[in-house]
CSV table of C-alpha atoms in Angstrom, one decimal:
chain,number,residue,atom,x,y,z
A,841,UNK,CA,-84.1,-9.2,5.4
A,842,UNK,CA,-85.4,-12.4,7.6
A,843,UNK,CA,-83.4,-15.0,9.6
A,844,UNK,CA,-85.0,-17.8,7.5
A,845,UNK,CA,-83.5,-16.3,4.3
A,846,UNK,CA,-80.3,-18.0,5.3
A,847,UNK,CA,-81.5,-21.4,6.5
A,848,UNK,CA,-80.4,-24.5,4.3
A,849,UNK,CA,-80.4,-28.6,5.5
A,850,UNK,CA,-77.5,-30.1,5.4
A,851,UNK,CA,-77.1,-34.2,5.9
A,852,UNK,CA,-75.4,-34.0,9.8
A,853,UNK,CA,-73.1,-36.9,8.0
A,854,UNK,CA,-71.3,-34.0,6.0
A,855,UNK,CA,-70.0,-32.1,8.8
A,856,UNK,CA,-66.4,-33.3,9.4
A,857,UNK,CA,-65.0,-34.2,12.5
A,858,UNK,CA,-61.6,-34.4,11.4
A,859,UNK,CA,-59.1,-32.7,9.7
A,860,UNK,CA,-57.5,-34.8,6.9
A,861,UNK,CA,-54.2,-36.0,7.0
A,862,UNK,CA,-53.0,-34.0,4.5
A,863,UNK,CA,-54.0,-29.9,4.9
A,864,UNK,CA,-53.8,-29.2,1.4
A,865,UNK,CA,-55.6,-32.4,0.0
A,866,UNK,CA,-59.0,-31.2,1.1
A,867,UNK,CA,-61.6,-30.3,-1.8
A,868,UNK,CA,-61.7,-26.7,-3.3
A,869,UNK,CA,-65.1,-25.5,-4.8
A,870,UNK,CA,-63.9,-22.5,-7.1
A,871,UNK,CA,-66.8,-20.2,-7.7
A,872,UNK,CA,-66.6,-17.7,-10.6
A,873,UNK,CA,-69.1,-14.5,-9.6
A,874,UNK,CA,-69.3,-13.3,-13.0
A,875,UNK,CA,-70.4,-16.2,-15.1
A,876,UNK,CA,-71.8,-18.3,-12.2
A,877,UNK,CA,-69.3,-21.4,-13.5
A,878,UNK,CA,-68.4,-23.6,-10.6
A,879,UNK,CA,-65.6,-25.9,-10.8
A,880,UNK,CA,-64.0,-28.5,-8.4
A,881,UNK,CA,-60.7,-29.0,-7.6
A,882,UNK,CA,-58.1,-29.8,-4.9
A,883,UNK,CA,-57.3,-27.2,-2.6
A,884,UNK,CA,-53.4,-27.5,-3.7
A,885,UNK,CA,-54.3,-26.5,-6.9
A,886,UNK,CA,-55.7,-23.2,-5.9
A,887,UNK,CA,-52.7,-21.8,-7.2
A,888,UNK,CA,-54.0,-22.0,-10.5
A,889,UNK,CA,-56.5,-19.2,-9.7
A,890,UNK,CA,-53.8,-16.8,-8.4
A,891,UNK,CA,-51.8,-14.4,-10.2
A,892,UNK,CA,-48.9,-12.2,-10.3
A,893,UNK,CA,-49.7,-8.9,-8.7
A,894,UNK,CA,-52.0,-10.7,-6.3
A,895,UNK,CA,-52.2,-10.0,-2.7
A,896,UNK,CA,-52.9,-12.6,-0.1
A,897,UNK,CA,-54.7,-11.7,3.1
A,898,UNK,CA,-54.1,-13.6,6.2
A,899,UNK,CA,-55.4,-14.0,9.8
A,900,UNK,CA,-52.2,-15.1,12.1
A,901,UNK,CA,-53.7,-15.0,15.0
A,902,UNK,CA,-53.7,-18.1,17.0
A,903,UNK,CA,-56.2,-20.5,19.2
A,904,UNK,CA,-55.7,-20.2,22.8
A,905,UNK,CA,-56.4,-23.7,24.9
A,906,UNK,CA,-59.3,-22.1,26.4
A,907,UNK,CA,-61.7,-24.7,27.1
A,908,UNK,CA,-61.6,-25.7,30.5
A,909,UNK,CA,-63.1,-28.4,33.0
A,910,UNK,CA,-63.5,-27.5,36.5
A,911,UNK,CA,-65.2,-29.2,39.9
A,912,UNK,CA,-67.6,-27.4,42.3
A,913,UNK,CA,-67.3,-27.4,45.9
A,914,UNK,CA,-70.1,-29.9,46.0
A,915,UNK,CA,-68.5,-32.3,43.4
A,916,UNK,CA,-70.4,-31.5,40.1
A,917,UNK,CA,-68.9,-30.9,36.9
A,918,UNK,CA,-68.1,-27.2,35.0
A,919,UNK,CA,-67.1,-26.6,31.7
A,920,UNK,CA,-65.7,-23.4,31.1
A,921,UNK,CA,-65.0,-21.3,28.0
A,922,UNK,CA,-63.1,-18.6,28.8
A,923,UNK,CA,-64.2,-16.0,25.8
A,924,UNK,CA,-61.1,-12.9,26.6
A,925,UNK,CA,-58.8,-11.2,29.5
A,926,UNK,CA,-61.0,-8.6,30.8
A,927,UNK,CA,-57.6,-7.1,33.5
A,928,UNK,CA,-55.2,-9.5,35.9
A,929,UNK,CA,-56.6,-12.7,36.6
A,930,UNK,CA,-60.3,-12.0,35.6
A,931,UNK,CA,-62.0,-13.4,31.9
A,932,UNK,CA,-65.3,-12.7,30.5
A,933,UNK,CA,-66.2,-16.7,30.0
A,934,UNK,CA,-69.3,-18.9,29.4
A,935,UNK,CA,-69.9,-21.7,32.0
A,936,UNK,CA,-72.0,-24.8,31.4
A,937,UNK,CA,-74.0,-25.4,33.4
A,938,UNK,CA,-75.3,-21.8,33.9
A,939,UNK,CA,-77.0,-22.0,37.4
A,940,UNK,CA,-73.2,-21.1,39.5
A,941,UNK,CA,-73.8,-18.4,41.8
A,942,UNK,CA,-72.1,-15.3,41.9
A,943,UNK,CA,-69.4,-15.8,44.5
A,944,UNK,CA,-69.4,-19.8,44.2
A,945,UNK,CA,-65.6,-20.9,43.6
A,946,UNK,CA,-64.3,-24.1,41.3
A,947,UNK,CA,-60.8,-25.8,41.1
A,948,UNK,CA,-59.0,-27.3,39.2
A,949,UNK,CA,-56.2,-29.7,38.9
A,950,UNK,CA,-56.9,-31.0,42.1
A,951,UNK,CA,-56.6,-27.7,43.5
A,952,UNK,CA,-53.8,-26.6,42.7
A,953,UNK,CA,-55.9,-23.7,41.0
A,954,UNK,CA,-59.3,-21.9,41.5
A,955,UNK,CA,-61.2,-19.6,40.0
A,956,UNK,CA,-64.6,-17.4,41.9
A,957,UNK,CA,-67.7,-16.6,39.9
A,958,UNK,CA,-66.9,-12.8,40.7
A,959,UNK,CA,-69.9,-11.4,38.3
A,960,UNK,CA,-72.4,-13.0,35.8
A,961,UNK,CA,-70.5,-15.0,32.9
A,962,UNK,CA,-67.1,-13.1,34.6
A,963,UNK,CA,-64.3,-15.7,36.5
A,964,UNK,CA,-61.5,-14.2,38.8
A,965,UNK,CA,-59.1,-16.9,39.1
A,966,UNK,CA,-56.4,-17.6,41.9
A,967,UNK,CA,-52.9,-18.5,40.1
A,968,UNK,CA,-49.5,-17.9,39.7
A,969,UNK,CA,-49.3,-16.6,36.2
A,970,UNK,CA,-52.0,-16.5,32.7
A,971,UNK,CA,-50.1,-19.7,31.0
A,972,UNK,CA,-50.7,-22.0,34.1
A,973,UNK,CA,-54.4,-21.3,33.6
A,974,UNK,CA,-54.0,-22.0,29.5
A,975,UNK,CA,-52.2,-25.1,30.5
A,976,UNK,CA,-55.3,-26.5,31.9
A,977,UNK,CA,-57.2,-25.9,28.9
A,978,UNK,CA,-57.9,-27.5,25.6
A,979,UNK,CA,-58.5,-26.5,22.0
A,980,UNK,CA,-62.1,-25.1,22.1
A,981,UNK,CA,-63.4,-26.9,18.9
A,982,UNK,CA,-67.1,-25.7,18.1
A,983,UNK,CA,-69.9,-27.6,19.2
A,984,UNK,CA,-71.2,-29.2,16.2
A,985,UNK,CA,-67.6,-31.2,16.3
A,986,UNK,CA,-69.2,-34.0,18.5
A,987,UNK,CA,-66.0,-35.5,20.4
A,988,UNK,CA,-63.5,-34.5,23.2
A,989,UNK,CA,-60.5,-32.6,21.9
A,990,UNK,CA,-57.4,-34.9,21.5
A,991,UNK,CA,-54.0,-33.5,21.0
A,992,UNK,CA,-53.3,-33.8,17.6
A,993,UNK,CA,-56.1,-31.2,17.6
A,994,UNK,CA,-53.3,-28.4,19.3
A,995,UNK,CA,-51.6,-28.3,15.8
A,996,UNK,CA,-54.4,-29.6,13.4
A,997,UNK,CA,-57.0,-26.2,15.0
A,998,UNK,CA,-53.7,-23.8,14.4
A,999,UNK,CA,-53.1,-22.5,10.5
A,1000,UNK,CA,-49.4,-23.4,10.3
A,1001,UNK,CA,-48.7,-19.4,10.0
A,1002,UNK,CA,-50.6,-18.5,13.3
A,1003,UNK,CA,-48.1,-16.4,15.8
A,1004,UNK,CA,-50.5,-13.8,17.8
A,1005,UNK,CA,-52.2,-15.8,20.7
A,1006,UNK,CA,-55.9,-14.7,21.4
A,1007,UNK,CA,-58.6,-16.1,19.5
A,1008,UNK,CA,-61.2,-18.5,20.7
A,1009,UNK,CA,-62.0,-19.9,17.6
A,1010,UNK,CA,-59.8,-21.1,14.3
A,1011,UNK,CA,-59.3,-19.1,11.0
A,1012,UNK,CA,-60.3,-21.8,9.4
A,1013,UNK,CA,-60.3,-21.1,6.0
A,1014,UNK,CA,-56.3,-21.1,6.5
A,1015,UNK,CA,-55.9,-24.7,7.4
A,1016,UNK,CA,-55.9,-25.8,4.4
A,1017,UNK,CA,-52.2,-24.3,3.8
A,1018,UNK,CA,-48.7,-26.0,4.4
A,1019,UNK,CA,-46.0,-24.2,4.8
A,1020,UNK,CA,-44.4,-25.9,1.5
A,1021,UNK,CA,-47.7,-24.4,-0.7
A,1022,UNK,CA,-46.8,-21.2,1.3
A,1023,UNK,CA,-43.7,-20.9,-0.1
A,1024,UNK,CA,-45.1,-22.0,-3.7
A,1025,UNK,CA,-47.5,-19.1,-3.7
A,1026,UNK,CA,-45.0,-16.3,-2.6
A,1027,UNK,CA,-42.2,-17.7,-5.4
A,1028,UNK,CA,-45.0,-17.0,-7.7
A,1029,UNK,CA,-45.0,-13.4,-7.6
A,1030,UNK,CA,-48.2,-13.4,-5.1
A,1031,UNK,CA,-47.5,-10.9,-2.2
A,1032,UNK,CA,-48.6,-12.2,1.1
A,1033,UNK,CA,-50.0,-9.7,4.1
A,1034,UNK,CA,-50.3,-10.9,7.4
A,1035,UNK,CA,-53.4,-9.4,9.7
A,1036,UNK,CA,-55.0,-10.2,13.1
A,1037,UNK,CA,-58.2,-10.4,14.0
A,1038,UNK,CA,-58.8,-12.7,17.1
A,1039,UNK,CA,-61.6,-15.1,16.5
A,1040,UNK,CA,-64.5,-13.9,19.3
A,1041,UNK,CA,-67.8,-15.1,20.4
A,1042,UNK,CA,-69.0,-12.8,17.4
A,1043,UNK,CA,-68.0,-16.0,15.5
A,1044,UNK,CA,-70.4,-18.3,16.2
A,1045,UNK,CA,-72.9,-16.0,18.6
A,1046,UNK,CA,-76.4,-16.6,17.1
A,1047,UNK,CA,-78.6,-14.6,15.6
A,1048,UNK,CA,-81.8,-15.0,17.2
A,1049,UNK,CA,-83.9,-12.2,15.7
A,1050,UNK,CA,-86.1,-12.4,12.3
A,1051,UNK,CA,-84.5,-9.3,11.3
A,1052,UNK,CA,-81.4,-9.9,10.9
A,1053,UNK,CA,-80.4,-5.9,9.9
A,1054,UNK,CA,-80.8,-5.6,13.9
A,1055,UNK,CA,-78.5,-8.3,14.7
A,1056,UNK,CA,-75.6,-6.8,16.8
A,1057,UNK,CA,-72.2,-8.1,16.7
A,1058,UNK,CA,-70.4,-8.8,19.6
A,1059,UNK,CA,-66.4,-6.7,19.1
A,1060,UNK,CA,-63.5,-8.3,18.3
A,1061,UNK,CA,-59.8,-7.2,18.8
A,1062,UNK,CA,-57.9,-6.9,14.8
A,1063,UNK,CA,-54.7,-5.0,13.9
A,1064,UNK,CA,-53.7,-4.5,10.7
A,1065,UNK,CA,-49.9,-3.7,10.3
A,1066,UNK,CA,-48.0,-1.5,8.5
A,1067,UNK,CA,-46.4,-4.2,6.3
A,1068,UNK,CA,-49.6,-5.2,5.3
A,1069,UNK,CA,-51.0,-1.8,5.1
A,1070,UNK,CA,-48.2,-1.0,2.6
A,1071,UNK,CA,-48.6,-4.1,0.5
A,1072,UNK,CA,-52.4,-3.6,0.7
A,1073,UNK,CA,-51.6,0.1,-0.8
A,1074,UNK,CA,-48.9,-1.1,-3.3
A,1075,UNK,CA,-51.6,-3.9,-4.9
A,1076,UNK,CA,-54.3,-1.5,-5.3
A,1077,UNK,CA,-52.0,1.1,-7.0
A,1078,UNK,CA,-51.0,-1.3,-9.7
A,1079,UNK,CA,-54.5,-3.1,-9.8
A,1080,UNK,CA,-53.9,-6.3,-8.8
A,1081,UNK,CA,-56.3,-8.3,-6.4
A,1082,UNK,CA,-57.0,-8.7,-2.7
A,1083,UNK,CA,-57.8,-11.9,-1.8
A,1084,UNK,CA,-59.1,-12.5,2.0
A,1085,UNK,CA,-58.3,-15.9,3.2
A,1086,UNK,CA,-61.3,-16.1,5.5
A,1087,UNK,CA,-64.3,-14.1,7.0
A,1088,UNK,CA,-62.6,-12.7,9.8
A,1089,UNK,CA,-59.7,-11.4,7.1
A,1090,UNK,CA,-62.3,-10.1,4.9
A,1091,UNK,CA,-63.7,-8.2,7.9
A,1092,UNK,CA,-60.6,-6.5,9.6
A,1093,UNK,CA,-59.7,-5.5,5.7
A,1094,UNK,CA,-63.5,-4.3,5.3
A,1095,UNK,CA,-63.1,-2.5,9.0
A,1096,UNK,CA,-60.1,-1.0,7.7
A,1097,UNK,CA,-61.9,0.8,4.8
A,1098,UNK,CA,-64.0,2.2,7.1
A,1099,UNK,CA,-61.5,4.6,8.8
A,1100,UNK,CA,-59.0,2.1,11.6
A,1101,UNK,CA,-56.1,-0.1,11.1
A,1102,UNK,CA,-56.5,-1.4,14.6
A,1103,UNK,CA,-58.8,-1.4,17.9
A,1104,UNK,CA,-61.9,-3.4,18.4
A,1105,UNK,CA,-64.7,-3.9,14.8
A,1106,UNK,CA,-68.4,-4.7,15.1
A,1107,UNK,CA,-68.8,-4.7,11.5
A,1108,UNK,CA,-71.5,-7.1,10.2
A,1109,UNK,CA,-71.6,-7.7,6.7
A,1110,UNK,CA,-75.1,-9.0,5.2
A,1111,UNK,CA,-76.9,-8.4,1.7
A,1112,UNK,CA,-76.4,-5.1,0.8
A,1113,UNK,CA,-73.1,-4.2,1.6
A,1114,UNK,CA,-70.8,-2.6,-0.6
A,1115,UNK,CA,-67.0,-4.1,-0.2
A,1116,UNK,CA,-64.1,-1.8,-1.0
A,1117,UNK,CA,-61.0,-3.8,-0.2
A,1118,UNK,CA,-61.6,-7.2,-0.9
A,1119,UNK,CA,-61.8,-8.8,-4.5
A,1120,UNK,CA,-61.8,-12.7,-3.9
A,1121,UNK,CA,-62.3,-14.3,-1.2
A,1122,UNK,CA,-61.9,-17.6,0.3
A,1123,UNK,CA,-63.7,-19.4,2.9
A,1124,UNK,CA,-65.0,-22.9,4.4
A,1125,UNK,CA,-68.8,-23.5,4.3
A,1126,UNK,CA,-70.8,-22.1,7.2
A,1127,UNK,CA,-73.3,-22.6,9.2
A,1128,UNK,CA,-76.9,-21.9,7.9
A,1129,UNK,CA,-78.8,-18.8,10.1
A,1130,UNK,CA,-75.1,-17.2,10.9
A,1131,UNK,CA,-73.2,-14.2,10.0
A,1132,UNK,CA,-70.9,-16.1,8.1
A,1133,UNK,CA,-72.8,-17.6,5.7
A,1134,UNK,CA,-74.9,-14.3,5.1
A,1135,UNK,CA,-71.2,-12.4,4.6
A,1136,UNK,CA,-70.7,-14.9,1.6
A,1137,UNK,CA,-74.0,-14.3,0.8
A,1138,UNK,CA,-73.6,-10.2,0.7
A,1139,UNK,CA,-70.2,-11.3,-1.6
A,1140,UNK,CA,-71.5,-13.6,-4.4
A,1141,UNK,CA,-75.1,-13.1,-4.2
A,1142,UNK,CA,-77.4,-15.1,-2.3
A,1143,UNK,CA,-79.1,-17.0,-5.1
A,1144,UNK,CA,-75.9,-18.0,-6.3
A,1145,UNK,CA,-74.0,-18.7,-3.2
A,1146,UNK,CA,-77.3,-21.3,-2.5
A,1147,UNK,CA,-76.7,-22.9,-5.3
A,1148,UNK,CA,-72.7,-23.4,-5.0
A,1149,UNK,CA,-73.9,-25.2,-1.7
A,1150,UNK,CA,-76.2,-27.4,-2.9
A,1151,UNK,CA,-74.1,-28.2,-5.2
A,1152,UNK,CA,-71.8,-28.7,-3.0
A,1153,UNK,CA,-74.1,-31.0,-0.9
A,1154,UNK,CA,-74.7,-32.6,-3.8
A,1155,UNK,CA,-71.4,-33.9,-4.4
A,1156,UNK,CA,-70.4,-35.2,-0.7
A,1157,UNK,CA,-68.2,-32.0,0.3
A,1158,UNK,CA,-67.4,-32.2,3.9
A,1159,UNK,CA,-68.4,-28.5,6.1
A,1160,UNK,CA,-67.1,-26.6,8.4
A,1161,UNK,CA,-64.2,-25.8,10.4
A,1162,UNK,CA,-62.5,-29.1,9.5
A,1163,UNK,CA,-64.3,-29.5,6.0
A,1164,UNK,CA,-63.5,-28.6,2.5
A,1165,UNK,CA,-63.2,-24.8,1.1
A,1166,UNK,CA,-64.3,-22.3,-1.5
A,1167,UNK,CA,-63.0,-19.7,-3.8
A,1168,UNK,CA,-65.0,-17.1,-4.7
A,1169,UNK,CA,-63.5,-15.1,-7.8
């Protein structure tokens, strides 16, 4: 299974910058696996596609502001990512640019706070408590969103159910809910289960080799609760369907039918696989050459999941984290 298998072109014009206004306004391609029919709607109505009996799967947990600028001793700029809390003050991070030397120290807000390159791609930082160092960050939006982060971007990069601070990345394929279609869907007689997987490098780490079956991911912390565990039981029992609202859902639910409710999952989900939880699945449009788009790939086919995108192309849908979504029944 190659790399190239996965590659599309997409006009760069189509990749949104911006959320819209309105969460729920955003386009919905609705993707039917066993006749191939694709239909488009708004995302609103995407309550027309669920039923009674229906379980919906979400990923609460929540962005931390952890993109960071710093200054070296010498004057020159740092940006810092800082990926998870290794123990104390020290965080596994990515720095840019690369070439600080181990031992090398950087401040920030004018001193008040510093950090030491203690190991490779490893920051110990000097500070009074963990949310004075968050306080200096920033909503790490990915790097194909070509613009600083503003604040409107703290609530617009957080689904409005997110709770459990520790991802690096958004859920994304939950911003498209309010709270008011929330409450539409659960009045409807669709059970909803809440799960965490924080977002990690995993999510956008890329695949560098041709074969992509030797691709390792990198682990990412999930828990899945006994609320949801209970509701995930009680819909199987009576038959109705599992929808994952997102990869990362569909992967802490997939990592669950392989033996554990919680602790750290590596699972990487290509061509091949053979799901056992999920049923539907819903999810933005990904990035050619990624994991992402060959797990939608390994859940609707590739052929047909190529052609919902270029159909998609086609008709001026906007990608990515704050593009339009997909439904895949």
């Amino acid at each position: 299974m190659r790399l190239s298998d996965f590659d599309y072109d997409l006009p760069k014009e189509l990749i949104a910058q911006y959320p819209l206004k309105e969460r729920d306004s955003a386009r919905l391609l609705v993707l039917n696996r066993k006749d191939g029919t694709i239909e488009h709607r708004v995302f609103k109505e995407i309550t027309d596609y669920l039923r009674q009996g229906d379980l919906l799967a979400l990923n609460d947990t929540k962005v931390l502001s952890c993109r960071l600028k710093a200054s070296r001793l010498t004057g020159g700029r740092v940006e810092i990512l800082l990926l998870s809390r290794k123990q104390g003050f020290v965080f596994d991070a990515l720095l840019k640019p690369a070439r600080l030397k181990i031992g090398e120290k950087v401040i920030f807000n004018g001193g008040n706070i510093s950090a030491t390159l203690s190991a490779k791609n490893e920051l110990t930082f000097e500070a009074d408590d963990i949310d004075g160092i968050y306080d200096l960050g920033k909503m790490p939006l990915p790097p194909y969103i070509k613009r600083e982060p503003v604040d409107s971007d703290n609530l617009d990069y957080q689904t409005v159910y997110a709770r459990n601070k520790g991802a690096v990345a958004s859920p994304t394929a939950g911003l498209h809910f309010t709270e008011a279609l929330m409450r539409k869907i659960k009045s409807s007689g669709v059970s909803v289960a809440y799960l965490t997987l924080h977002v990690g490098y995993a999510t956008f780490k890329p695949v560098k080799i041709e074969d992509v079956t030797q691709h390792k991911m990198e682990a990412e912390d999930f828990k899945i609760p006994g609320e949801a565990l209970s509701l995930l039981e009680d819909t199987k029992a009576k038959r109705g369907r599992v929808i994952a609202v997102g990869t990362t859902s569909c992967r802490a639910l997939e990592s669950f039918a392989a033996g554990s409710k919680e602790g750290k999952t590596s699972l990487f989900i290509y061509p091949g696989y053979n799901f056992k939880i999920v049923d539907c699945l819903l999810t933005n449009f990904h990035l050619p050459r990624t994991t992402l788009f060959m797990l939608v790939c390994a859940f609707a086919g590739e052929r047909l999941m190529k052609k919902a995108y270029r159909e998609a192309i086609e008709r001026k849908y906007r990608f990515y984290s704050y593009g339009d979504a997909m439904l895949i029944l």
